[in-house]
Amino acid sequence: MLRTHNLALHFDEGRTKALDGVDIEIFEGEFVAITGPSGCGKSSLLNLIGTLDNPTKGELFFCNQPYSALQDLSEFRREQIGFVFQSFHLIPTLTTLGNVLVPTIGRSSDHNAIDRASDLLKLMGLESRLNHFPGQLSGGERQRVAIARALINDPAFILADEPTGSLDSTNATHVLDVIANMRLKKSLTIVMVTHDPVVAAKADREICMCDGKVISGSRRNP
Amino acid sequence: MHAEESVDAVALARQMVKLHQSSGFEARMQVEVNDADKRMHLPFKVAVIGEITLEKQRLLLRGISPRKVREQTFAILATADAPARVIKSTQDKHSAADPYSPLFDSGLILWDLLAPWWGWAEQSVIGSDTFDDHPCSLIRSRTSQTENPISEVISCVDTTTALAWRTQLFDKQHTLLRTITVNLAMRSESGMLVARALTVEVPGISNTIITVYAGDEHYQIKPDTFSILESAPEAEQ
Amino acid sequence: MNLLRFAYDNLTRRPARTTLTMTAISLGIAAIVALTAIAWGFEASWQKANDARGTDLIVTRLASENTMPSPFIAEKVRPALVNLPHVRQVVGLLSEMLTVSYDAPPMFVFGWEFNSYLWEHLQLLEGRWPESRNEPVIVIGTLAAELLHKKTGDMIEIEGVEMPVVGIFQSSALVENGALILTLQLVQQITDKTGKVNVLNLQLDSSASDSDIANIKQQVRDTLPGYTAITSGELVSQNAVVRISKAMSNATILIASLVGALVVFNTMLMSISERTREIGLLLALGWHPRTVIKLIVSESAMLTFAGGIIGIILGVLLTRGLEHIELMRGKIDAVFSFPFLLGVLALSIVLGIFGGLYPAIKAARTRPSQALRQE
Ligand SMILES: Nc1ncnc2c1ncn2[C@@H]1O[C@H](COP(=O)(O)OP(=O)(O)OP(=O)(O)O)[C@@H](O)[C@H]1O
Ligand SMILES: [Mg+2]
């Protein structure tokens, strides 16, 4: 479903090689964990997959279609990708419901967005928190709001960058359970960056990175 | 070089005389006097009616208000060949008056209103200056007539509009007697720039602000307009 | 959840800054409203004076730029006018701005031909009208009565001539309410302008059409060199005071608009630089850059819209306040028309759109990966 070819991302005119020749393949419905030491390029890889950055070299393919052929990147992000970040990135002035609806703002044709958002929040166990502001929620709750937001447009895959990195183990477990649950319900593909071996162990596969290169797990084991 | 400049000055003086000509005009003005010690008097109003030709210049100055001013009328006659003559008329009598003396304790002086210095023989350009951003030439007019208390006048004339923005009047000893400056000018119907508001400063004595608030450039001079000039003054002195 | 709601929330997030910006805008808009209403008021007031008199055309001496049309002898011109088609009455008028009392500002003294149609629109509140063409009496408008502290029976001195006030009238035109009216003959006598008038007012019969009026104007041009016939509207728009006040209001509109746009520009620029991460997030969540532009422009337009509404209210209050200041009494008859206020509101929204456009485009160009990396 997703494939990269000789992917490279350089910064500072080539002095920093965040990614250096990455070839990976991710299949539909897979749960892939990306691990590796800090600064090895995990977030960079996730950003490239999420079209938040352009590769210096190489190409990405979504369903065998090159990214460079995509007409409208924002539409691609909206329709196919759901982001979850370590620091939640909720908008403080919006309620739980408002935050979940943010990706639908500006799309007049989307009539049942509120219903979908409430359903999602119910699935997250947040039905009693619809009108709370992020400041009134716990870390785990906030991350669940962020997950609901990522799912509001029914994406094909979730890109999560250390989603449990700011959470204690109880909340982390809860959030992971929620993600696992959603994956089954919505047949999602999940790419998750993590430092936590316990989390990585729950994944179908672990892609191990070091210094901008993939050292193991780039392909599904036969 | 010097000769050329004096030709200019003479021509300009001739132009000034020509511009002042009128077959009849009327101007009503409000006069405010400030003493040197800044004490202000109640303003008064006068009307000036004039007929100015090359040969003969006549002005009638009629008091409008308040009552004390209203009771007085002055007429001045100046011709090319005789010194200016003034008749003062009050309700009951006519008498001769001095054309050079101030009227109503102000800087308003009949002789000045005629600007006779432009008719004097000696005119020269003595330099240039600016007045309120208007560039002007300094013209010196001099006379040798001994009976005249003013013997020298320096005018700051804007040569493009022929308006004297500032006029300084001196006596024989070259003492500055008064300065007349134009505070506000307006275009007359003929397109000429004329003074709308003037200040007459008598050093150390008073400051007089004269504002023309109404006027008629085509005043119909009637046969009896200047009749008091013909009446023989009762007792001279 | 819609875009406008989101924009509104973003503004209320920083109440101090939003209030400050709105205050700046509303002051600018208030200045625009006040000055423009006053300028239009001047014009409308003069217009009313002429309309109320029932004057269709005014004949005056041609005056070039900066000059006052000077008085002329009525009988030299009148004969050529009375026989023109549709002309019902030709009536002389002499006006001067005179200091009548040192405690009051200079006032209009009008000389109106006795028994002419000019008097018909005045409403006598007290006393009587002059009874003959040279009876030395004055009637004064309500505002003049107030400013001069005069009532019927009191004496007023005009240019050294003392006359009793015999009547107080009201007119729909502010200019006339603040004026002293005498018979034409009397004003001619007092100002030493025997036989002269400033203008001749032509009253046409009701069958006169626009083309008849144009025709009369042409005839005057052809047969009376040095004179011009204009409609009262044209006269008013040539009036120096009207022109100056209009120029002032135009300058205010320009300056206040520029300042307003700059203020919004600055505010929005500040606001987006504070929200870089959030804008990056919106883009990451699939917002189209166009939607980001819409968001920022909506925010700035909302700011100026609210500022505009407050400014309009302030401006109206300001003008009403000015009308009550002694110095301004009788000089202001502000006009607030609904389309004008609507126009001002539109202007403030346009300011917001222009002021917010660059910051919005800048925001839309945010690179999401970089923005999200900021902590
Ligand atoms: N915008 C940038 N400019 C310069 N260098 C960058 C930029 N973004 C990332 N890098 C560098 O690229 C390398 C990879 O960064 P990246 O954020 O992908 O690492 P990471 O594996 O996610 O690390 P961590 O586990 O700490 O989040 C790092 O050395 C980082 O310093
Ligand atoms: Mg990272």
Short mmCIF file of C-alpha atoms in Angstrom, two decimals, chain B residues 30 45, chain C residues 96-109 143-144 146-149 178-180 325-331:
data_model
loop_
_atom_site.label_atom_id
_atom_site.label_comp_id
_atom_site.label_asym_id
_atom_site.label_seq_id
_atom_site.Cartn_x
_atom_site.Cartn_y
_atom_site.Cartn_z
CA GLN B 30 -13.14 95.60 10.49
CA LYS B 45 -15.87 99.02 11.19
CA GLU C 96 -23.46 89.10 3.35
CA MET C 97 -21.70 87.44 6.20
CA LEU C 98 -21.53 90.09 8.91
CA THR C 99 -20.51 90.46 12.51
CA VAL C 100 -23.69 91.58 14.18
CA SER C 101 -22.57 91.15 17.74
CA TYR C 102 -19.10 90.65 19.12
CA ASP C 103 -20.48 87.87 21.30
CA ALA C 104 -21.64 85.82 18.35
CA PRO C 105 -19.97 84.47 15.24
CA PRO C 106 -20.45 86.31 11.92
CA MET C 107 -23.92 85.65 10.56
CA PHE C 108 -25.66 85.60 7.26
CA VAL C 109 -27.68 88.72 6.57
CA LEU C 143 -31.05 79.80 15.80
CA ALA C 144 -30.00 83.40 15.20
CA GLU C 146 -30.71 81.99 20.26
CA LEU C 147 -27.16 82.93 19.32
CA LEU C 148 -27.78 86.67 19.56
CA HIS C 149 -30.07 86.39 22.59
CA GLY C 178 -29.14 81.06 11.64
CA ALA C 179 -29.75 84.09 9.42
CA LEU C 180 -31.14 87.60 9.71
CA ILE C 325 -20.97 72.74 21.49
CA GLU C 326 -21.57 76.49 21.58
CA LEU C 327 -18.84 77.20 19.03
CA MET C 328 -20.37 74.81 16.51
CA ARG C 329 -23.96 75.77 17.07
CA GLY C 330 -25.83 76.16 13.86
CA LYS C 331 -22.90 75.11 11.72
#
